Short mmCIF file of C-alpha atoms in Angstrom, two decimals:
data_model
loop_
_atom_site.label_atom_id
_atom_site.label_comp_id
_atom_site.label_asym_id
_atom_site.label_seq_id
_atom_site.Cartn_x
_atom_site.Cartn_y
_atom_site.Cartn_z
CA MET A 149 -25.54 12.93 -35.59
CA THR A 150 -24.00 11.67 -38.91
CA GLU A 151 -20.99 10.23 -36.87
CA PRO A 152 -20.21 6.51 -37.80
CA ARG A 153 -20.29 3.90 -35.12
CA GLY A 154 -17.12 3.06 -33.20
CA ARG A 155 -15.10 5.76 -32.07
CA VAL A 156 -16.48 9.01 -30.70
CA SER A 157 -15.02 12.56 -31.63
CA THR A 158 -13.79 14.71 -29.27
CA LYS A 159 -16.97 17.34 -30.63
CA THR A 160 -19.50 14.51 -30.12
CA LYS A 161 -18.39 13.92 -26.52
CA ILE A 162 -18.28 17.92 -25.84
CA TRP A 163 -22.23 17.80 -27.35
CA PHE A 164 -23.34 15.08 -25.30
CA PHE A 165 -21.89 16.71 -22.13
CA LEU A 166 -23.66 20.03 -23.00
CA MET A 167 -26.83 17.72 -23.37
CA LYS A 168 -26.56 16.40 -19.63
CA ILE A 169 -26.31 19.77 -18.34
CA PHE A 170 -29.14 20.99 -20.65
CA LYS A 171 -31.58 18.18 -19.29
CA LEU A 172 -31.05 19.04 -15.83
CA ARG A 173 -33.11 22.23 -16.59
CA LYS A 174 -35.86 19.99 -17.45
CA PRO A 175 -36.77 21.32 -20.81
CA LYS A 176 -40.33 21.38 -22.26
CA LEU A 177 -41.54 19.94 -25.14
CA PHE A 178 -40.56 22.51 -27.91
CA SER A 179 -37.17 23.50 -26.07
CA TYR A 180 -34.92 21.44 -28.40
CA GLU A 181 -36.85 22.87 -31.78
CA GLU A 182 -34.68 25.75 -32.36
CA LEU A 183 -31.29 23.59 -31.79
CA LEU A 184 -32.10 20.97 -34.17
CA PRO A 185 -29.91 21.28 -37.18
CA HIS A 186 -31.64 21.84 -40.79
CA GLN A 187 -31.67 18.70 -43.14
CA HIS A 188 -28.82 19.38 -45.71
CA VAL A 189 -28.89 18.23 -49.31
CA PRO A 190 -26.71 15.49 -50.30
CA PRO A 191 -24.39 15.92 -53.31
CA LEU A 192 -26.28 14.99 -56.29
CA LYS A 193 -23.44 12.59 -57.83
CA LYS A 194 -23.57 10.44 -54.31
CA THR A 195 -27.52 10.65 -54.47
CA VAL A 196 -27.55 8.98 -57.91
CA GLU A 197 -24.77 6.45 -56.86
CA ASN A 198 -26.53 5.42 -54.01
CA TYR A 199 -29.67 4.82 -56.12
CA ILE A 200 -27.88 2.59 -58.55
CA ASN A 201 -26.22 0.80 -55.81
CA SER A 202 -29.81 -0.02 -54.33
CA CYS A 203 -30.84 -1.25 -57.66
CA LYS A 204 -28.35 -3.96 -58.06
CA ALA A 205 -30.10 -6.96 -56.71
CA THR A 206 -33.12 -6.36 -58.94
CA LYS A 207 -31.61 -5.33 -62.30
CA THR A 208 -29.80 -7.65 -64.92
CA LYS A 209 -26.43 -6.59 -66.07
CA ASP A 210 -28.02 -5.14 -69.06
CA GLU A 211 -30.42 -3.14 -67.15
CA LEU A 212 -27.83 -1.84 -64.87
CA VAL A 213 -25.58 -0.57 -68.12
CA LYS A 214 -29.02 0.97 -69.30
CA LEU A 215 -29.69 2.70 -65.77
CA ARG A 216 -26.05 3.66 -65.69
CA GLN A 217 -26.56 5.48 -69.01
CA HIS A 218 -29.42 7.32 -67.90
CA ALA A 219 -27.72 8.45 -64.54
CA ASP A 220 -24.77 9.99 -66.92
CA ASP A 221 -27.58 11.57 -68.88
CA PHE A 222 -29.43 12.89 -65.82
CA LEU A 223 -26.13 14.28 -64.46
CA LYS A 224 -25.35 15.91 -67.61
CA SER A 225 -29.02 17.53 -68.39
CA VAL A 226 -31.64 18.47 -65.96
CA GLY A 227 -29.76 17.16 -62.64
CA PRO A 228 -27.80 20.00 -61.54
CA LYS A 229 -30.81 22.31 -62.15
CA LEU A 230 -33.14 20.11 -60.02
CA GLN A 231 -30.18 19.78 -57.20
CA LEU A 232 -30.02 23.68 -57.17
CA ASN A 233 -33.76 23.94 -56.59
CA LEU A 234 -33.56 21.37 -53.69
CA GLU A 235 -30.79 23.21 -52.09
CA HIS A 236 -32.39 26.80 -52.52
CA ASN A 237 -35.44 25.13 -50.66
CA SER A 238 -33.13 24.17 -48.13
CA TRP A 239 -31.77 27.63 -47.60
CA THR A 240 -35.24 29.02 -47.60
CA GLU A 241 -37.49 26.43 -45.89
CA GLU A 242 -37.13 24.90 -42.20
CA ASN A 243 -37.16 21.55 -44.01
CA TYR A 244 -36.53 21.16 -47.80
CA ILE A 245 -37.97 17.49 -47.70
CA THR A 246 -40.99 17.54 -45.29
CA GLU A 247 -43.35 20.01 -46.97
CA TRP A 248 -43.13 18.58 -50.42
CA TRP A 249 -43.26 15.24 -48.86
CA THR A 250 -46.34 15.86 -46.90
CA LYS A 251 -47.97 17.50 -50.28
CA SER A 252 -47.06 14.85 -52.88
CA SER A 253 -47.39 11.54 -50.49
CA TYR A 254 -50.17 12.50 -48.80
CA LEU A 255 -52.46 15.53 -49.26
CA SER A 256 -52.25 14.86 -52.88
CA PHE A 257 -53.82 11.18 -52.45
CA THR A 258 -57.10 11.20 -54.25
CA ASP A 259 -57.87 7.40 -53.46
CA SER A 260 -59.32 5.93 -50.11
CA LEU A 261 -57.66 6.84 -47.03
CA LEU A 262 -58.15 3.73 -45.92
CA LYS A 263 -55.15 2.70 -48.01
CA LEU A 264 -52.97 5.64 -46.46
CA ASN A 265 -54.24 5.89 -42.79
CA PHE A 266 -52.46 3.61 -40.21
CA PHE A 267 -53.86 2.03 -36.83
CA GLY A 268 -53.14 0.10 -33.89
CA GLY A 269 -54.89 -2.18 -31.18
CA GLY A 270 -54.17 -3.47 -28.04
CA LEU A 271 -54.16 -7.32 -28.08
CA LEU A 272 -53.68 -7.96 -24.54
CA ASN A 273 -56.73 -8.68 -22.04
CA PRO A 274 -58.21 -5.24 -21.24
CA PRO A 275 -58.03 -4.32 -17.83
CA THR A 276 -61.88 -4.03 -17.68
CA SER A 277 -64.70 -5.46 -19.80
CA ARG A 278 -66.66 -2.32 -19.18
CA MET A 279 -66.61 -0.53 -22.60
CA THR A 280 -67.84 3.13 -21.14
CA SER A 281 -65.21 2.60 -18.31
CA ARG A 282 -62.14 1.90 -20.48
CA ALA A 283 -63.43 4.49 -22.83
CA ALA A 284 -63.59 7.23 -20.04
CA MET A 285 -60.00 6.39 -18.74
CA ILE A 286 -58.56 6.34 -21.98
CA VAL A 287 -60.01 9.66 -23.29
CA ASP A 288 -58.99 11.02 -19.97
CA GLY A 289 -55.70 10.11 -20.50
CA TYR A 290 -55.38 11.47 -24.21
CA LEU A 291 -57.16 14.91 -22.77
CA LYS A 292 -54.77 15.06 -20.16
CA ILE A 293 -51.51 14.64 -22.62
CA TYR A 294 -53.13 17.20 -25.17
CA GLN A 295 -53.09 19.82 -22.15
CA GLU A 296 -49.56 19.08 -21.62
CA ILE A 297 -48.63 19.35 -25.04
CA SER A 298 -50.50 22.76 -25.76
CA ALA A 299 -48.86 23.91 -22.48
CA GLY A 300 -45.52 22.49 -23.73
CA LYS A 301 -45.13 20.61 -20.76
CA PHE A 302 -45.01 17.13 -22.36
CA LYS A 303 -41.71 15.46 -21.86
CA PRO A 304 -39.63 15.69 -25.18
CA PRO A 305 -38.63 12.63 -26.78
CA LEU A 306 -34.90 11.91 -26.75
CA LEU A 307 -33.33 9.03 -28.56
CA GLN A 308 -31.33 6.87 -26.43
CA ASN A 309 -32.50 9.39 -23.79
CA MET A 310 -30.12 11.86 -25.24
CA ILE A 311 -30.16 12.86 -28.74
CA PRO A 312 -33.43 15.22 -29.21
CA LEU A 313 -36.07 14.47 -31.85
CA CYS A 314 -38.42 17.06 -33.45
CA THR A 315 -41.47 17.71 -31.43
CA ASP A 316 -43.18 19.68 -34.26
CA GLN A 317 -45.75 17.19 -35.22
CA TYR A 318 -47.41 16.82 -31.59
CA ARG A 319 -48.76 20.19 -32.49
CA ARG A 320 -51.23 18.57 -34.97
CA PHE A 321 -51.52 15.09 -33.28
CA LEU A 322 -55.23 16.33 -31.77
CA ALA A 323 -57.88 18.83 -32.79
CA THR A 324 -56.78 18.47 -36.37
CA SER A 325 -58.40 17.36 -39.51
CA ARG A 326 -57.91 16.86 -42.99
CA ILE A 327 -60.19 19.00 -45.04
CA PRO A 328 -60.81 17.24 -48.92
CA SER A 329 -60.54 19.53 -51.75
CA THR A 330 -59.38 19.51 -55.19
CA PRO A 331 -56.56 19.06 -56.55
CA VAL A 332 -55.11 18.83 -53.35
CA ASP A 333 -56.16 18.32 -49.65
CA SER A 334 -55.10 20.68 -46.59
CA LEU A 335 -54.69 20.26 -42.92
CA LYS A 336 -56.63 22.54 -40.50
CA SER A 337 -56.00 22.60 -36.62
CA TRP A 338 -58.08 23.97 -33.70
CA PRO A 339 -56.00 25.01 -31.03
CA ALA A 340 -58.76 26.24 -28.83
CA SER A 341 -61.00 23.26 -29.54
CA ASN A 342 -62.95 22.32 -26.21
CA HIS A 343 -64.90 19.08 -27.08
CA ILE A 344 -64.41 15.82 -28.28
CA ALA A 345 -66.83 13.85 -30.73
CA ILE A 346 -68.35 10.29 -30.30
CA ASN A 347 -69.88 7.89 -32.65
CA HIS A 348 -72.27 5.09 -31.36
CA ARG A 349 -74.42 3.22 -33.49
CA HIS A 350 -73.56 5.69 -36.33
CA ARG A 351 -75.12 8.33 -33.97
CA TRP A 352 -72.62 11.64 -33.37
CA TYR A 353 -72.46 13.11 -29.79
CA ILE A 354 -70.60 15.94 -28.48
CA ILE A 355 -69.21 16.59 -25.03
CA ASP A 356 -67.65 19.83 -24.17
CA ILE A 357 -64.43 19.10 -22.15
CA GLU A 358 -63.93 22.17 -19.92
CA HIS A 359 -66.90 23.92 -17.83
CA ASP A 360 -66.83 27.23 -15.91
CA ASN A 361 -66.02 26.28 -12.35
CA CYS A 362 -67.60 29.01 -10.48
CA VAL A 363 -70.69 26.91 -9.74
CA MET A 364 -68.50 24.65 -7.59
CA ARG A 365 -66.67 27.32 -6.11
CA THR A 366 -63.38 25.18 -5.78
CA GLY A 367 -60.99 27.90 -6.69
CA GLU A 368 -60.19 26.96 -10.36
CA LYS A 369 -61.17 29.18 -13.18
CA ASN A 370 -62.36 26.08 -15.13
CA HIS A 371 -63.11 22.53 -14.40
CA ARG A 372 -62.43 19.64 -17.04
CA LEU A 373 -64.18 16.70 -16.90
CA ASN A 374 -62.42 14.00 -15.24
CA ALA A 375 -62.60 10.23 -16.05
CA LYS A 376 -65.56 9.40 -13.76
CA GLU A 377 -67.53 12.41 -15.46
CA LEU A 378 -66.76 11.23 -18.69
CA GLU A 379 -67.70 7.37 -17.63
CA ILE A 380 -71.29 8.48 -16.65
CA ILE A 381 -71.89 10.57 -20.15
CA PHE A 382 -70.76 7.56 -21.93
CA ASP A 383 -73.00 5.38 -19.83
CA LYS A 384 -75.66 7.50 -21.15
CA ILE A 385 -74.87 7.53 -24.94
CA VAL A 386 -74.95 3.91 -24.67
CA GLN A 387 -78.46 3.92 -23.03
CA HIS A 388 -79.92 6.32 -25.58
CA GLY A 389 -78.74 4.31 -27.86
CA ASP A 390 -80.53 1.28 -26.78
CA LEU A 391 -84.06 3.14 -26.53
CA GLU A 392 -86.39 2.17 -28.99
CA GLY A 393 -87.50 4.67 -31.74
CA ILE A 394 -84.09 6.41 -31.87
CA VAL A 395 -84.08 7.26 -35.59
CA VAL A 396 -80.68 7.32 -37.48
CA THR A 397 -81.01 9.04 -40.96
CA ASN A 398 -79.39 7.43 -44.16
CA LEU A 399 -77.17 10.76 -44.39
CA GLU A 400 -76.00 9.60 -40.70
CA LEU A 401 -75.43 5.82 -41.56
CA ASN A 402 -73.21 6.93 -44.99
CA LEU A 403 -71.43 10.09 -44.06
CA ALA A 404 -68.44 8.33 -42.02
CA LYS A 405 -68.20 5.83 -45.02
CA VAL A 406 -67.98 8.85 -47.70
CA THR A 407 -64.60 10.10 -45.58
CA GLY A 408 -63.08 7.21 -46.78
CA GLY A 409 -64.18 6.99 -50.68
CA ASN A 410 -62.68 9.08 -53.40
CA ARG A 411 -61.54 12.43 -52.25
CA GLY A 412 -62.52 14.29 -54.99
CA ASP A 413 -66.67 12.83 -54.17
CA TRP A 414 -65.92 13.65 -50.49
CA SER A 415 -64.94 16.99 -51.35
CA SER A 416 -68.13 17.54 -53.46
CA ILE A 417 -70.43 15.87 -50.92
CA ARG A 418 -68.69 17.85 -48.07
CA SER A 419 -69.44 21.12 -50.18
CA ALA A 420 -73.05 20.01 -51.09
CA ILE A 421 -73.21 19.66 -46.77
CA ILE A 422 -72.09 22.76 -46.07
CA ASN A 423 -74.35 24.82 -48.55
CA GLY A 424 -77.46 22.70 -48.30
CA SER A 425 -78.33 23.49 -44.54
CA THR A 426 -76.90 25.69 -41.53
CA ARG A 427 -77.80 22.74 -39.27
CA ASN A 428 -75.57 20.28 -41.34
CA GLU A 429 -72.93 22.64 -41.42
CA LYS A 430 -72.81 23.31 -37.68
CA CYS A 431 -72.77 19.36 -37.26
CA LEU A 432 -69.90 19.05 -39.69
CA GLU A 433 -67.65 21.76 -38.23
CA LEU A 434 -68.12 19.91 -34.89
CA ILE A 435 -67.02 16.94 -35.80
CA GLU A 436 -64.11 18.20 -37.71
CA SER A 437 -63.06 20.50 -35.14
CA ALA A 438 -63.03 18.18 -32.20
CA ILE A 439 -60.07 17.44 -30.30
CA LEU A 440 -60.50 13.65 -30.82
CA HIS A 441 -63.10 11.33 -31.99
CA ILE A 442 -63.99 8.03 -30.28
CA THR A 443 -66.17 5.06 -31.43
CA LEU A 444 -67.96 3.27 -28.97
CA GLU A 445 -68.09 -0.10 -30.98
CA ASP A 446 -70.73 -2.39 -29.36
CA GLU A 447 -71.83 -3.96 -32.75
CA ALA A 448 -68.44 -5.79 -34.17
CA GLU A 449 -67.64 -9.24 -33.13
CA ILE A 450 -64.11 -9.20 -32.13
CA CYS A 451 -63.99 -12.47 -29.80
CA SER A 452 -63.41 -16.13 -30.58
CA ASP A 453 -64.20 -18.61 -27.95
CA GLY A 454 -64.04 -15.59 -25.21
CA GLU A 455 -60.61 -14.50 -26.47
CA ILE A 456 -59.95 -11.34 -28.44
CA ASN A 457 -59.36 -12.43 -32.14
CA PRO A 458 -56.40 -10.29 -33.24
CA THR A 459 -57.34 -10.62 -37.14
CA LYS A 460 -61.08 -9.66 -36.62
CA LEU A 461 -59.95 -6.60 -33.82
CA CYS A 462 -57.45 -5.48 -36.43
CA TYR A 463 -59.92 -5.56 -39.28
CA GLN A 464 -62.33 -3.37 -37.33
CA LEU A 465 -59.49 -1.23 -36.81
CA CYS A 466 -58.54 -1.07 -40.22
CA THR A 467 -61.84 -0.42 -41.86
CA GLY A 468 -63.73 1.55 -39.32
CA GLY A 469 -66.88 -0.57 -39.47
CA GLY A 470 -68.46 2.26 -41.30
CA LYS A 471 -68.09 4.65 -37.94
CA ARG A 472 -64.64 5.93 -38.62
CA TRP A 473 -63.90 9.67 -39.70
CA PHE A 474 -60.62 9.01 -41.84
CA ASP A 475 -59.78 12.52 -41.84
CA LYS A 476 -59.35 12.73 -38.05
CA SER A 477 -56.07 12.97 -36.63
CA ALA A 478 -56.75 10.68 -33.83
CA SER A 479 -59.90 8.16 -33.49
CA LEU A 480 -60.14 5.94 -30.76
CA VAL A 481 -62.23 2.92 -30.95
CA VAL A 482 -63.37 0.65 -27.56
CA PHE A 483 -64.88 -2.59 -28.11
CA GLN A 484 -68.00 -4.19 -25.96
CA ASN A 485 -65.41 -6.35 -24.06
CA GLY A 486 -63.03 -3.23 -23.23
CA ALA A 487 -60.42 -3.73 -26.08
CA PHE A 488 -59.04 -0.49 -27.07
CA GLY A 489 -57.30 0.68 -30.75
CA ALA A 490 -57.16 3.56 -32.55
CA GLY A 491 -57.01 4.69 -36.07
CA TYR A 492 -54.79 7.79 -37.32
CA ASP A 493 -54.82 9.92 -40.25
CA HIS A 494 -51.11 9.71 -41.49
CA SER A 495 -51.07 13.18 -43.42
CA TRP A 496 -50.35 15.34 -40.19
CA GLY A 497 -47.36 13.07 -38.68
CA ASP A 498 -46.28 9.52 -38.01
CA GLY A 499 -46.29 6.41 -35.76
CA ALA A 500 -43.60 7.88 -33.40
CA VAL A 501 -46.01 10.30 -31.90
CA THR A 502 -48.88 8.18 -31.76
CA MET A 503 -47.04 5.37 -29.97
CA ASN A 504 -45.01 7.62 -27.27
CA VAL A 505 -48.78 9.17 -26.48
CA TYR A 506 -50.37 5.73 -26.44
CA GLU A 507 -47.61 4.20 -24.00
CA LYS A 508 -48.07 7.21 -21.77
CA VAL A 509 -51.81 6.78 -21.67
CA ILE A 510 -51.48 2.95 -21.02
CA GLU A 511 -48.96 3.55 -18.19
CA ARG A 512 -51.21 6.04 -16.48
CA GLU A 513 -54.29 3.73 -16.86
CA ARG A 514 -52.05 0.92 -15.33
CA SER A 515 -51.24 3.38 -12.08
CA GLU A 516 -54.75 4.40 -11.63
CA GLY A 517 -56.95 1.52 -12.10
CA TYR A 518 -60.33 0.25 -12.11
CA GLY A 519 -62.74 -0.92 -8.97
CA PRO A 520 -63.75 -4.34 -8.28
CA ASP A 521 -66.91 -3.76 -10.51
CA GLY A 522 -64.85 -2.52 -13.53
CA ARG A 523 -65.79 0.98 -12.88
CA ILE A 524 -63.67 4.20 -12.51
CA ILE A 525 -62.52 5.18 -9.04
CA GLY A 526 -63.35 8.16 -8.04
CA THR A 527 -66.11 11.01 -7.51
CA ALA A 528 -68.12 13.23 -10.17
CA GLN A 529 -68.51 16.97 -9.50
CA LEU A 530 -70.58 17.60 -12.82
CA LYS A 531 -73.06 15.07 -14.40
CA LEU A 532 -73.87 16.45 -17.76
CA ASP A 533 -75.77 14.98 -20.52
CA PRO A 534 -74.12 14.70 -24.06
CA ARG A 535 -75.25 16.49 -27.22
CA ARG A 536 -76.40 14.35 -30.03
CA LEU A 537 -76.08 15.84 -33.25
CA LEU A 538 -79.43 16.16 -35.30
CA TRP A 539 -78.83 16.19 -38.77
CA GLU A 540 -81.40 16.97 -41.68
CA ASN A 541 -81.81 14.19 -43.75
CA ASP A 542 -81.26 15.40 -47.34
CA GLU A 543 -81.69 12.46 -49.77
CA ASP A 544 -80.29 14.24 -52.69
CA ILE A 545 -77.13 14.37 -50.67
CA VAL A 546 -77.53 11.09 -49.80
CA SER A 547 -77.81 9.86 -53.23
CA ALA A 548 -74.79 11.88 -54.11
CA MET A 549 -72.84 9.73 -51.70
CA GLN A 550 -73.62 6.37 -53.02
CA PRO A 551 -70.59 6.37 -55.46
CA ALA A 552 -68.18 6.98 -52.54
CA VAL A 553 -69.93 4.72 -50.40
CA ARG A 554 -69.49 1.70 -53.37
CA HIS A 555 -65.91 2.66 -53.74
CA PHE A 556 -65.26 2.66 -49.94
CA ASN A 557 -67.45 -0.69 -49.58
CA ASP A 558 -64.84 -2.18 -52.63
CA VAL A 559 -62.02 -1.34 -51.02
CA VAL A 560 -63.19 -2.89 -47.57
CA ASP A 561 -64.10 -5.97 -49.48
CA ASP A 562 -60.43 -6.33 -51.11
CA ILE A 563 -58.92 -6.33 -47.75
CA ASP A 564 -57.23 -9.51 -46.96
CA LEU A 565 -55.83 -9.63 -43.39
CA LEU A 566 -54.40 -12.12 -40.81
CA VAL A 567 -53.10 -11.39 -37.80
CA PHE A 568 -50.71 -13.96 -35.73
CA GLU A 569 -48.25 -14.18 -32.88
CA ALA A 570 -44.69 -14.09 -33.99
CA PRO A 571 -42.86 -16.97 -32.68
CA ILE A 572 -39.82 -14.62 -31.80
CA GLY A 573 -39.88 -10.85 -30.71
CA LYS A 574 -37.57 -7.63 -30.71
CA ASP A 575 -35.69 -8.51 -27.49
CA SER A 576 -35.12 -11.94 -28.84
CA LEU A 577 -33.58 -10.51 -31.88
CA LYS A 578 -31.78 -8.09 -29.92
CA GLN A 579 -29.87 -10.81 -27.89
CA LEU A 580 -28.64 -12.37 -31.06
CA LYS A 581 -27.37 -9.10 -32.17
CA VAL A 582 -29.60 -8.85 -35.13
CA SER A 583 -31.73 -5.48 -35.90
CA PRO A 584 -35.29 -6.35 -35.34
CA ASP A 585 -36.06 -3.77 -38.71
CA ALA A 586 -33.45 -5.67 -40.66
CA PHE A 587 -34.98 -8.85 -39.73
CA ILE A 588 -38.09 -7.73 -40.83
CA GLN A 589 -36.89 -6.09 -44.04
CA ALA A 590 -35.39 -9.62 -44.99
CA CYS A 591 -38.72 -11.57 -44.12
CA LEU A 592 -40.44 -9.16 -46.51
CA GLN A 593 -37.74 -9.82 -49.26
CA LEU A 594 -37.89 -13.20 -48.90
CA ALA A 595 -41.37 -13.91 -48.73
CA HIS A 596 -42.01 -11.83 -52.14
CA TYR A 597 -39.38 -13.80 -53.54
CA ARG A 598 -40.71 -17.21 -52.84
CA HIS A 599 -44.07 -16.11 -54.16
CA GLN A 600 -43.06 -13.79 -57.24
CA LYS A 601 -39.30 -15.54 -58.18
CA ARG A 602 -37.50 -12.34 -57.99
CA PHE A 603 -36.47 -9.11 -55.96
CA VAL A 604 -37.84 -5.79 -55.92
CA LEU A 605 -37.14 -2.43 -53.70
CA THR A 606 -38.82 -2.94 -50.43
CA TYR A 607 -40.18 -0.02 -48.12
CA GLU A 608 -38.18 1.16 -45.20
CA ALA A 609 -38.77 4.01 -43.09
CA ALA A 610 -36.24 6.90 -42.91
CA VAL A 611 -36.36 8.94 -39.75
CA THR A 612 -35.37 12.49 -40.57
CA LEU A 613 -36.58 13.44 -37.02
CA LEU A 614 -33.11 14.34 -35.99
CA PHE A 615 -33.52 17.15 -38.04
CA LYS A 616 -35.75 20.34 -37.62
CA HIS A 617 -39.47 19.61 -38.96
CA GLY A 618 -38.30 16.29 -40.11
CA ARG A 619 -40.68 13.35 -40.45
CA TYR A 620 -40.56 9.67 -41.84
CA VAL A 621 -39.92 9.46 -45.15
CA VAL A 622 -39.55 6.16 -47.62
CA ASN A 623 -36.46 4.36 -48.66
CA LYS A 624 -37.07 1.73 -51.22
CA LYS A 625 -34.07 -0.48 -51.40
CA ILE A 626 -32.75 -4.02 -51.19
CA TYR A 627 -29.59 -5.17 -49.33
CA ASP A 628 -27.17 -7.35 -51.11
#
């Protein structure tokens, strides 16, 4: 795993041979977990020296001299004690970095989660222009994978189709929410969750996924809603939203925005909602405990001249349009023309999991396809109505929401986003024997230098998924 490129040792050859034998047994998602090594703590002097080397391009000679003096003082004073604490944590915890990193970099973050979370969007033409049909197919794909993950049957990811990666994050990918609190937030999962939450024009709806199958007598214990049944329910939600006289309370209009405001404000408002009304408390619980969220977004404009405008699409996915619940582990969005994207809370895990699942969902969608009319092919055994969450509008709580809403709006207004098609892709770079990651790092550093006339340390993800309970952490460096 830590062996340099080039000549492969006999020990590594034996390890690869044993891995090939193990793969023949068709391992389950978490089969490799106990086989992964624990992440070791590097020697203190090596860590300090690596840090100094990473700063050479950003410091003057005098600044480097001072930095080395500080490093020597650190090695002679608190450094060894801190190193001992890390080594102790590495002996007593599954991973000495992950818990600290999740708490300090994510759960302790008190500003808008819009600055912390991440999103992704499909810029290709959607396979159907029917919003509800695309939403049903996508949700059905995620629910199938959710079942596979819960049963441990999802295919474990392997680096270069051979080296196992830690799969612990898959346990929190769905049915998980970040819970606001002071001074630090927490993560909560609902492994037995049986419903999804849908937002359409600020109204929340709940759909139970599994139902008692005794009425159909097909021999199965439970019947999980299929894509066709979801399509019919989503159609009903949109039709309900088009009816005149459907009231949306001020609480509903502001609630999702508050999750993207200051965390302290959201924590206080959440407590007020729970303590103020039993009905509102239940509504809140259903939203937080859902397997996933999906927004049927038929109000946002994401097209220009009939084509998807990537900047408009990504802006909507980034900001959520005032409808995204920023605490939710996975929030899917389908637009009026069938375009699809998603936003993710970052505290539970990283993009490696979301992209792996996304690719599997899209592959299944392509294999199943749609009918000539753009609708899902298939039959519906159950025809159900969605449950709309009915809130008690508390104007005191609505007034208390306004500082968080203003903060959220200020963050949104401050976003300057431009998305364009790059003239070169990763395949072209690899043909030139250039690392795509290194290419992007060089672009970031060059762009900053041209603008600021100086170099700075640049964000680079460090993958520790090769270790037990590892996740993406940050290197800040610059290459000579």
